[in-house]
Amino acid sequence: MCGIVGYIGHRSAADVVLKGLKRLEYRGYDSAGLAHIDGGVVIAKTKGKVAALDKLVTDRTATLGLGHTRWATHGEPNDVNAHPHTGGDRAFALVHNGIIENYDVLKRQLLAQGHVFDGETDTEVLAHLIEEVHRVSGGEFENAVRMALQQVTGTFGIAIVHRDFPDTLFAARRGSPLLVGVGEHEFFVASDASPIIEYTQHVVYLDDDEMVVITRNGYEVKTIRNVPITKAVHQLALSLEQIEKGGYPHFMLKEIHEQPRAIADCLRGRLLVDEHRIQLGGLEPVMDKLLVAKRICIAACGTSWHSGLVGEYLIEGLARIPVEVAYASEFRYNDPLIGPEDVLIVISQSGETADTLAALREAKAKGATVIGVVNVVGSTIARETDAGVYIHAGPEIGVASTKAFTAQVTVLTMIALMLAERKKTLPAARLKQLIRDLHDIPAKIADILARDAEIAELAKVFTYAPNFLYLGRSYNFPVALEGALKLKEISYIHAEGYPAAEMKHGPIALIDQHMPVVVLATSDHVNDKMVSNIEEVRARKGRIIAVTTPGNDAVLNLAEFAVTVPETDDALSPLLTVIPLQLLSYHIAINRKCDVDQPRNLAKSVTVE
Ligand code: M6R
């Protein structure tokens, strides 16, 4: 969470930083701030979004500066707690993404040493710690930063400007992403590549416990223990167009509509329809392990966890390998039973989610092979896994995940089919048909998207419903969870997803004539059972909204409202049934005048535990 941008070069630092912060707002948007060096340290900061900060910044001549957009962890979002933070003598300004876990102990020591704090953040404690270490050590400022960072536990991506070093930008990381953009006589630091792509395509990814000191002539990376490191310069494959709205009112709607293209990109070169096989080059280094694995574990969070659940049904159903899916946050702290014989798949859109990264590290420490299913190329998770399959969905900027979910499920489907082919767990004809059906998915999604207006009308009926229930079975149970999550996170309507049969073990008590119940009831192997569950809802006067397939009269006759999706194999149905749920959530949220791209309290990249 939180976005950082720093700039040193020949342009207006304020312009570069403010523009960059707007692109990073998906990481947090409750307050924002900027500092530049102009004789001394000049700071502007405010509660609210970057647009509010923009109005405060009048002098834009400085060519060294940094900024921050915040997702509050310690201390409420207000002007004082907004970053940048300084020490007592205001000699430098520091922005931070992450959590200083021992801030309380450090703060008590610093208070005893006479430091006075303006706000409640852990970051301000770090600023005072650096100041104190510098005061006591009396040496180079950059060494004081290193020594201070050695004293902290927790995570940080930081950038610092100092009034005595008008030609230097300092930055360091542990746990929170940070990269250096390398331009022509100009340099950038940023939490991801989006703020810098219009200036340079060359980046250096900082690794944990590394610090960079950037001057107008170059940069030098050392560890925080002062050991020099030679870093590779990577070429970005990201365009400006990809991170703009392209005529859509919101990123979320754009990303929903990008799904046919995103899935086609994900399948390209991997789904070999004519050869009836799947080729996932990224898994070759671990293929031996994967083929003999007695079980596969999956760890992820949020929507990615939902796609992991679909993955469980797919891999168990098609490749007949037992799968366990864990919330990454739970996996880490429960001394997981995982070892050298096991394979862990971690799924993450951002590739930076702290809990997922911690699960990955825990599994690797225990000797397991770890595979990543990641969207952001070059992200920490992508770099730390043993092997992986990028989902190639393109940048996902709306906080609510949409195209990443379907692309993740697409990759998991390909993994399941590849394993099924190699382990010969499926009849050849079914495998062939599934490969053909997967190839047809992008066109079928386009078909559903073309009926967006129908779903917008449906949304009008339920805009002010206070609760929703989502029910599904088998492959569509995780879709019920995902539909409920999508609705609650962007419209703030309370929604729950359940396996349809579980309804009668409790949630059925909630059903009355006011309760919308979304049922995922395609013509699949559990259709008869779903029909019985729908009857149960109907008997209690629940308002049934069915996502079904054309001609499924048993469902159509019971539903008050229905949206149809094209027929496909049961195993592929989540790729279609989720689409109307994404659109329904979007339209309800818009009707309720919610900020769909930046819902309250959320952030796109959850880099704190
Ligand atoms: O970047 P990740 O896929 O690791 O993120 C995991 C979750 O934070 C994310 O899916 C979150 O639940 C989304 N807001 C859901 O729309």
XYZ file of C-alpha atoms and ligand atoms in Angstrom:
625
model
C 0.000 0.000 0.000
C 1.042 3.617 -0.429
C 2.724 4.906 -3.552
C 6.103 6.578 -3.755
C 7.604 8.676 -6.540
C 10.953 10.459 -6.481
C 12.644 12.463 -9.212
C 16.064 13.993 -9.897
C 16.902 15.498 -13.273
C 16.119 18.546 -15.381
C 12.302 18.598 -15.313
C 9.983 20.091 -12.726
C 10.092 17.519 -9.924
C 6.633 18.578 -8.746
C 5.122 17.936 -12.176
C 6.746 14.503 -12.498
C 5.865 13.526 -8.927
C 2.238 14.720 -9.020
C 1.577 13.008 -12.343
C 3.221 9.854 -11.039
C 1.260 9.913 -7.792
C -2.003 10.092 -9.740
C -1.008 6.851 -11.454
C -0.100 5.282 -8.127
C -3.301 6.303 -6.383
C -4.608 2.765 -6.760
C -2.128 1.883 -4.009
C -3.764 4.198 -1.490
C -5.574 7.471 -1.662
C -6.448 8.798 1.769
C -3.782 11.525 1.855
C -0.913 12.760 -0.268
C 2.216 14.837 0.037
C 5.220 16.173 -1.798
C 8.620 17.605 -0.863
C 11.260 19.316 -2.896
C 14.573 20.932 -2.161
C 14.588 24.656 -2.745
C 17.132 26.152 -0.382
C 15.546 24.081 2.377
C 13.038 21.272 2.466
C 9.671 22.484 1.179
C 6.738 20.226 2.020
C 3.099 20.283 0.938
C 0.720 17.615 2.224
C -2.953 17.103 2.775
C -5.684 14.664 3.633
C -7.487 13.471 0.503
C -6.460 12.598 -3.006
C -3.572 13.769 -5.146
C -5.886 16.284 -6.865
C -6.134 18.156 -3.542
C -2.351 18.136 -3.191
C -1.942 19.406 -6.741
C -3.808 22.608 -5.802
C -1.434 23.245 -2.897
C 1.760 23.088 -4.924
C 2.451 26.488 -6.444
C 6.229 26.567 -6.872
C 7.245 23.915 -9.394
C 10.757 24.956 -10.312
C 12.802 22.491 -8.230
C 14.287 19.526 -10.096
C 14.700 17.212 -7.085
C 11.658 16.024 -5.185
C 9.533 13.169 -3.962
C 5.938 12.412 -3.120
C 3.600 9.909 -1.531
C 0.017 8.764 -1.716
C -1.081 7.060 1.476
C -3.143 4.120 2.683
C -3.209 4.644 6.431
C -1.830 1.991 8.763
C -0.690 3.945 11.832
C -2.665 7.093 12.535
C -5.817 8.307 10.879
C -5.656 9.933 7.455
C -5.166 13.648 8.164
C -2.806 16.441 7.149
C -0.320 15.731 9.936
C -0.036 11.997 9.374
C 0.305 12.446 5.605
C 3.829 11.875 4.278
C 6.529 13.246 3.824
C 7.775 13.195 7.400
C 10.798 14.902 8.862
C 12.949 14.801 11.949
C 12.860 17.624 14.496
C 15.191 19.966 12.627
C 13.376 19.536 9.298
C 16.667 18.827 7.453
C 15.212 16.082 5.280
C 11.900 14.699 4.074
C 11.087 11.009 4.008
C 8.262 9.036 2.379
C 7.587 5.435 3.306
C 5.545 2.459 2.183
C 5.375 -0.442 4.634
C 5.220 -0.862 8.390
C 7.934 -0.250 10.972
C 6.889 -3.018 13.343
C 9.113 -1.941 16.249
C 8.095 1.708 15.964
C 6.644 1.724 19.462
C 9.896 0.690 21.155
C 11.874 3.077 18.971
C 9.453 5.912 19.673
C 9.771 5.451 23.429
C 13.574 5.581 23.151
C 13.418 8.660 20.956
C 10.959 10.410 23.292
C 13.376 9.731 26.136
C 16.107 11.329 24.020
C 13.990 14.469 23.683
C 12.368 13.964 20.277
C 8.943 15.493 19.793
C 6.443 13.965 17.387
C 3.753 15.776 15.419
C 1.612 12.783 14.470
C 1.037 9.087 15.078
C 2.776 7.373 12.172
C 5.500 4.770 12.297
C 7.158 6.687 9.452
C 7.708 9.773 11.569
C 9.482 7.516 14.069
C 11.794 6.315 11.299
C 12.542 9.923 10.326
C 13.463 10.783 13.923
C 15.522 7.610 14.219
C 17.574 8.575 11.164
C 18.019 12.066 12.584
C 19.122 10.689 15.935
C 21.543 8.168 14.409
C 23.013 10.929 12.245
C 23.363 13.244 15.235
C 25.114 10.598 17.302
C 27.292 9.083 14.564
C 28.145 12.436 13.028
C 29.235 10.797 9.761
C 27.807 10.713 6.264
C 24.030 11.099 6.084
C 23.674 8.043 3.844
C 25.467 5.925 6.428
C 23.112 7.177 9.108
C 20.198 6.049 6.947
C 21.804 2.617 6.588
C 22.438 2.299 10.300
C 18.898 3.380 11.146
C 17.424 0.882 8.689
C 19.413 -1.886 10.356
C 17.589 -1.080 13.585
C 14.079 -1.414 12.220
C 12.000 -4.530 11.906
C 9.161 -4.624 9.424
C 8.925 -3.445 5.862
C 9.900 -0.313 4.028
C 10.174 1.276 0.667
C 11.541 4.743 1.376
C 12.786 7.802 -0.464
C 14.548 10.765 1.112
C 15.667 14.241 0.063
C 17.978 16.316 2.280
C 18.475 20.095 2.232
C 22.270 19.693 2.366
C 22.293 17.399 -0.682
C 20.379 19.257 -3.406
C 21.770 16.847 -5.997
C 20.998 13.548 -4.292
C 17.989 11.298 -3.922
C 18.187 8.409 -1.450
C 15.964 5.313 -1.537
C 15.877 1.870 0.049
C 13.616 -1.140 0.337
C 12.729 -4.171 2.394
C 9.501 -5.948 1.638
C 7.827 -3.026 -0.160
C 8.430 -2.684 -3.890
C 10.699 0.023 -5.246
C 12.382 0.489 -8.586
C 14.763 3.017 -10.078
C 13.963 4.469 -13.510
C 17.109 5.223 -15.485
C 16.649 8.025 -18.034
C 18.904 10.403 -19.969
C 20.442 12.579 -17.257
C 17.425 11.955 -15.057
C 16.408 9.281 -12.587
C 13.227 8.210 -10.870
C 12.252 6.038 -7.962
C 8.755 4.603 -7.824
C 6.650 1.872 -6.274
C 5.924 0.533 -9.741
C 6.718 1.451 -13.317
C 3.536 3.380 -14.113
C 4.848 6.855 -13.084
C 7.953 6.586 -15.234
C 7.057 4.890 -18.497
C 6.652 8.078 -20.460
C 10.225 9.098 -19.568
C 12.167 5.836 -19.689
C 11.766 2.129 -20.319
C 14.878 1.209 -18.315
C 14.523 0.137 -14.715
C 16.508 -1.379 -11.893
C 14.494 -3.386 -9.362
C 15.781 -2.937 -5.836
C 15.880 -6.095 -3.722
C 15.379 -6.371 0.025
C 17.841 -4.480 2.194
C 19.269 -2.552 -0.727
C 19.736 1.204 -0.799
C 20.362 3.408 -3.810
C 22.025 6.807 -3.774
C 21.162 8.711 -6.935
C 22.880 11.887 -8.119
C 22.335 13.816 -11.326
C 25.170 11.804 -12.917
C 24.345 8.258 -11.910
C 23.365 5.890 -9.162
C 25.015 3.462 -6.810
C 23.336 0.504 -5.124
C 24.666 -0.974 -1.883
C 23.123 -3.140 0.782
C 22.102 -1.425 3.981
C 25.290 -2.995 5.371
C 27.262 -0.979 2.819
C 28.192 -3.807 0.420
C 28.219 -2.577 -3.234
C 25.895 -4.450 -5.624
C 25.883 -4.530 -9.409
C 22.293 -4.454 -10.604
C 20.887 -5.480 -13.965
C 18.968 -2.854 -15.939
C 15.665 -4.257 -17.218
C 13.644 -3.128 -20.213
C 9.960 -2.491 -19.459
C 7.245 -3.905 -21.675
C 4.551 -1.421 -20.657
C 2.939 1.330 -22.689
C 1.248 4.543 -21.623
C -1.917 3.500 -23.419
C -2.189 0.417 -21.251
C -2.457 2.478 -18.089
C -4.980 5.029 -19.371
C -8.769 4.740 -19.439
C -9.037 4.622 -23.225
C -12.453 6.320 -23.392
C -14.098 4.323 -20.602
C -15.485 6.257 -17.610
C -13.694 3.957 -15.170
C -10.719 1.610 -15.194
C -12.927 -1.148 -13.813
C -15.283 -1.005 -16.795
C -12.352 -0.828 -19.199
C -10.780 -3.849 -17.557
C -14.043 -5.829 -17.607
C -14.286 -5.137 -21.331
C -10.641 -6.034 -21.902
C -11.243 -9.627 -20.844
C -11.626 -11.182 -24.289
C -8.313 -9.610 -25.304
C -6.618 -10.393 -21.987
C -7.563 -14.059 -22.132
C -6.578 -14.351 -25.771
C -3.168 -12.882 -24.827
C -2.913 -15.308 -21.938
C -3.634 -18.287 -24.221
C -1.395 -17.152 -27.086
C 1.477 -19.516 -27.788
C 0.429 -21.735 -24.909
C -2.856 -23.282 -26.001
C -1.880 -25.299 -29.065
C -5.329 -26.179 -30.379
C -4.209 -28.063 -33.467
C -1.757 -30.151 -31.475
C -4.298 -30.748 -28.676
C -1.840 -29.736 -26.016
C -0.713 -26.961 -23.709
C 2.799 -25.568 -23.587
C 3.824 -23.584 -20.525
C 7.502 -22.814 -21.004
C 7.720 -21.043 -17.654
C 7.019 -24.330 -15.856
C 9.649 -26.413 -17.618
C 12.301 -25.867 -14.897
C 9.994 -27.486 -12.316
C 8.084 -29.906 -14.529
C 9.635 -33.029 -13.001
C 8.582 -31.931 -9.527
C 5.124 -30.972 -10.682
C 4.480 -34.288 -12.393
C 5.394 -36.355 -9.351
C 3.845 -34.054 -6.730
C 1.562 -36.009 -4.384
C -0.358 -32.835 -3.700
C -0.319 -29.212 -4.746
C -0.882 -26.328 -2.343
C -2.192 -22.943 -3.433
C -1.840 -19.740 -1.402
C -3.312 -16.364 -2.288
C -5.523 -13.550 -0.980
C -8.866 -12.026 -1.964
C -9.888 -12.516 -5.555
C -6.690 -14.429 -6.237
C -7.703 -16.847 -3.480
C -11.028 -17.317 -5.264
C -9.236 -18.166 -8.477
C -7.146 -20.591 -6.405
C -10.367 -22.315 -5.346
C -11.373 -22.677 -8.979
C -7.844 -24.043 -9.537
C -8.461 -26.663 -6.864
C -11.577 -27.925 -8.670
C -9.718 -27.860 -11.986
C -6.521 -29.629 -10.925
C -8.308 -32.219 -8.808
C -11.051 -32.742 -11.371
C -8.944 -32.887 -14.504
C -5.454 -33.945 -13.387
C -6.529 -35.963 -10.318
C -3.905 -34.416 -8.028
C -5.055 -33.463 -4.511
C -5.004 -29.700 -3.974
C -5.172 -27.617 -0.798
C -5.967 -23.927 -0.999
C -4.964 -21.621 1.846
C -5.390 -17.961 2.592
C -1.786 -16.822 2.308
C -2.105 -14.980 5.622
C -3.149 -18.173 7.425
C -0.643 -20.383 5.645
C 2.321 -18.465 6.950
C 1.463 -18.453 10.615
C 0.401 -22.063 10.995
C 3.720 -23.794 10.564
C 2.529 -25.298 7.274
C 3.112 -28.962 6.603
C 5.020 -28.446 3.411
C 8.396 -29.753 2.307
C 10.677 -30.689 -0.578
C 8.106 -33.081 -2.071
C 5.457 -30.367 -2.345
C 4.632 -27.742 -4.890
C 3.072 -24.440 -3.848
C 1.339 -22.230 -6.391
C 1.124 -18.603 -5.289
C -1.368 -16.441 -7.156
C -1.124 -12.673 -7.158
C -2.160 -9.971 -9.586
C 0.231 -7.375 -8.192
C 3.004 -9.793 -7.289
C 3.563 -7.670 -4.184
C 0.915 -8.830 -1.695
C 2.753 -9.115 1.623
C 0.898 -12.187 2.894
C 1.374 -14.066 -0.369
C 5.037 -13.155 -0.472
C 5.440 -14.351 3.109
C 3.746 -17.675 2.222
C 6.106 -18.066 -0.734
C 9.143 -17.460 1.477
C 7.887 -19.804 4.178
C 7.372 -22.589 1.627
C 10.782 -22.016 0.050
C 12.448 -22.036 3.447
C 10.884 -25.447 3.994
C 12.258 -26.716 0.701
C 9.076 -26.679 -1.385
C 9.036 -25.768 -5.063
C 7.106 -22.541 -5.600
C 5.324 -21.580 -8.807
C 3.948 -18.079 -9.402
C 0.790 -17.145 -11.260
C 1.378 -13.407 -11.430
C 0.339 -10.455 -13.555
C 2.940 -7.769 -12.894
C 6.132 -8.649 -14.721
C 9.247 -8.216 -12.585
C 7.257 -7.976 -9.332
C 8.766 -9.383 -6.150
C 6.690 -12.573 -6.167
C 7.486 -13.176 -9.827
C 11.177 -12.783 -9.094
C 11.257 -14.978 -6.011
C 9.365 -18.004 -7.296
C 11.199 -21.003 -8.776
C 9.112 -20.905 -11.928
C 5.887 -19.371 -13.081
C 3.281 -18.456 -15.636
C 2.523 -14.780 -16.187
C -1.172 -14.189 -16.740
C -0.514 -11.377 -19.264
C -3.704 -9.502 -18.419
C -2.001 -6.114 -18.792
C -2.056 -3.484 -16.035
C -5.088 -3.778 -13.759
C -5.666 -0.412 -12.138
C -9.243 -0.560 -10.795
C -9.002 -1.738 -7.199
C -11.635 -4.411 -7.840
C -9.943 -7.245 -9.642
C -11.746 -8.384 -12.807
C -9.576 -9.314 -15.760
C -6.879 -10.646 -13.432
C -9.395 -13.152 -12.022
C -10.362 -14.553 -15.413
C -6.754 -14.577 -16.610
C -5.648 -16.358 -13.421
C -8.377 -18.963 -13.910
C -7.268 -19.308 -17.527
C -3.690 -20.048 -16.438
C -4.873 -22.517 -13.790
C -7.027 -24.218 -16.421
C -4.001 -24.553 -18.667
C -1.916 -25.966 -15.806
C -4.660 -28.502 -15.056
C -4.990 -29.475 -18.712
C -1.235 -29.736 -19.190
C -0.970 -32.025 -16.168
C -3.986 -34.021 -17.339
C -2.393 -34.502 -20.739
C 0.953 -35.588 -19.336
C -0.505 -37.801 -16.629
C -3.161 -39.147 -18.976
C -5.979 -38.573 -16.529
C -8.510 -37.505 -19.149
C -9.889 -39.351 -22.160
C -8.228 -37.922 -25.285
C -11.550 -36.766 -26.729
C -12.459 -34.770 -23.581
C -9.008 -33.179 -23.482
C -9.317 -32.192 -27.134
C -12.766 -30.747 -26.569
C -11.676 -28.813 -23.471
C -8.788 -27.271 -25.402
C -11.166 -26.225 -28.152
C -13.660 -24.877 -25.622
C -10.950 -22.881 -23.864
C -9.950 -21.399 -27.198
C -13.554 -20.223 -27.678
C -13.818 -18.519 -24.277
C -12.727 -14.990 -25.375
C -15.472 -14.861 -28.019
C -18.064 -16.102 -25.523
C -17.041 -13.432 -23.018
C -17.407 -10.817 -25.773
C -20.907 -12.151 -26.315
C -21.826 -11.565 -22.661
C -20.228 -8.119 -22.620
C -22.360 -7.128 -25.593
C -25.375 -7.495 -23.300
C -24.078 -5.010 -20.758
C -27.202 -2.815 -21.130
C -29.388 -5.706 -19.979
C -27.324 -6.040 -16.805
C -27.383 -2.270 -16.245
C -31.211 -2.469 -16.242
C -31.117 -5.306 -13.726
C -28.791 -3.263 -11.524
C -31.413 -0.500 -11.312
C -33.841 -2.898 -9.607
C -31.402 -3.839 -6.857
C -29.370 -0.666 -6.397
C -30.637 -0.047 -2.874
C -30.813 -3.620 -1.611
C -28.978 -3.731 1.734
C -27.906 -7.394 1.425
C -27.200 -9.951 -1.277
C -26.667 -13.692 -1.190
C -24.696 -15.501 -3.926
C -25.034 -19.257 -4.351
C -23.145 -21.716 -6.539
C -21.997 -25.315 -6.535
C -18.875 -27.078 -7.721
C -16.865 -24.902 -10.132
C -19.306 -22.077 -9.555
C -19.024 -21.987 -5.774
C -15.839 -19.836 -5.929
C -17.632 -17.612 -8.440
C -20.364 -17.033 -5.832
C -17.645 -15.894 -3.407
C -16.117 -13.661 -6.043
C -19.479 -12.131 -6.997
C -20.145 -11.275 -3.350
C -16.672 -9.792 -2.863
C -17.003 -7.682 -5.997
C -20.309 -6.249 -4.846
C -19.288 -5.490 -1.284
C -15.953 -3.902 -2.086
C -17.231 -1.380 -4.605
C -20.866 -0.751 -3.599
C -20.558 -1.273 0.195
C -23.592 -3.574 0.115
C -23.264 -6.488 2.486
C -23.001 -9.652 0.400
C -22.144 -13.259 1.131
C -21.240 -16.149 -1.117
C -22.067 -19.729 -0.182
C -21.998 -23.204 -1.629
C -25.684 -23.500 -2.539
C -26.307 -26.540 -0.353
C -24.823 -24.820 2.694
C -27.599 -22.256 2.553
C -29.932 -24.509 4.492
C -27.408 -24.782 7.315
C -27.858 -21.173 8.374
C -28.090 -18.416 5.747
C -31.587 -19.541 4.737
C -32.765 -17.741 7.867
C -31.969 -14.473 6.103
C -34.182 -15.112 3.107
C -37.424 -13.176 2.803
C -39.127 -11.155 0.084
C -36.421 -8.462 0.308
C -33.374 -10.658 -0.179
C -31.806 -10.779 -3.672
C -30.262 -14.200 -4.201
C -27.911 -14.561 -7.161
C -27.780 -18.187 -8.263
C -25.127 -19.550 -10.604
C -27.100 -22.261 -12.312
C -25.798 -23.274 -15.705
C -26.719 -26.559 -17.380
C -23.933 -28.472 -15.671
C -23.571 -31.685 -13.675
C -25.076 -30.071 -10.570
C -27.966 -28.360 -12.308
C -30.664 -30.551 -10.722
C -29.278 -29.874 -7.268
C -29.146 -26.141 -7.968
C -32.750 -26.230 -9.101
C -33.730 -27.742 -5.741
C -31.825 -24.984 -3.924
C -33.528 -22.342 -6.052
C -36.903 -23.870 -5.136
C -35.934 -23.520 -1.481
C -35.156 -19.833 -1.959
C -38.373 -19.312 -3.875
C -40.433 -21.007 -1.182
C -39.173 -18.291 1.175
C -39.962 -15.535 -1.337
C -36.302 -14.663 -2.010
C -35.762 -12.623 -5.186
C -33.948 -14.928 -7.567
C -31.446 -13.561 -10.073
C -30.152 -16.470 -12.120
C -26.990 -16.644 -14.172
C -27.830 -19.573 -16.403
C -27.496 -20.969 -19.913
C -29.980 -20.567 -22.790
C -32.762 -23.149 -22.714
C -32.247 -24.075 -19.068
C -35.981 -23.853 -18.477
C -35.900 -25.469 -15.057
C -33.948 -22.431 -13.846
C -35.497 -19.822 -16.131
C -38.997 -20.727 -14.921
C -38.053 -20.179 -11.284
C -35.999 -17.000 -11.581
C -37.439 -13.508 -11.281
C -34.529 -12.222 -13.370
C -32.076 -14.149 -15.534
C -28.907 -13.433 -17.451
C -27.736 -16.132 -19.809
C -24.148 -17.035 -20.652
C -23.114 -19.288 -23.542
C -22.734 -23.025 -22.984
C -19.275 -24.388 -22.275
C -17.669 -27.309 -20.461
C -18.537 -27.304 -16.728
C -14.865 -26.817 -15.879
C -14.676 -23.597 -17.884
C -17.939 -22.116 -16.744
C -16.408 -19.745 -14.089
C -14.772 -17.828 -16.932
C -18.245 -16.953 -18.194
C -20.495 -16.843 -15.121
C -18.296 -14.290 -13.363
C -18.741 -11.702 -16.130
C -22.390 -10.757 -15.391
C -21.483 -10.553 -11.689
C -18.680 -8.086 -12.401
C -21.024 -5.947 -14.501
C -23.845 -6.138 -11.953
C -21.505 -4.918 -9.188
C -20.151 -2.162 -11.388
C -23.585 -0.808 -12.328
C -24.961 -1.016 -8.795
C -21.923 0.853 -7.480
C -22.257 3.529 -10.162
C -25.974 3.937 -9.368
C -25.012 4.386 -5.717
C -22.458 7.018 -6.770
C -19.565 5.051 -5.324
C -15.981 5.536 -6.436
C -15.599 2.176 -8.172
C -11.950 2.533 -9.062
C -10.885 3.655 -5.616
C -13.356 2.254 -3.081
C -13.089 3.447 0.490
C -10.522 1.867 2.805
C -9.015 -0.294 0.066
C -5.820 -0.309 -1.950
C -4.842 -2.251 -5.011
C -1.591 -3.614 -3.760
C -1.690 -4.810 -0.153
C 1.933 -4.677 0.886
C 1.275 -4.798 4.626
C 0.360 -7.898 6.620
O -2.425 -8.514 -6.040
P -3.085 -9.710 -5.430
O -3.777 -10.557 -6.422
O -2.145 -10.517 -4.590
O -4.182 -9.108 -4.466
C -4.955 -9.922 -3.635
C -6.135 -9.175 -3.106
O -5.723 -8.070 -2.346
C -7.062 -8.681 -4.221
O -7.483 -9.728 -5.025
C -8.300 -7.979 -3.609
O -9.096 -8.910 -2.929
C -9.096 -7.244 -4.684
N -9.479 -5.942 -4.234
C -10.333 -7.935 -5.064
O -11.054 -7.254 -6.027
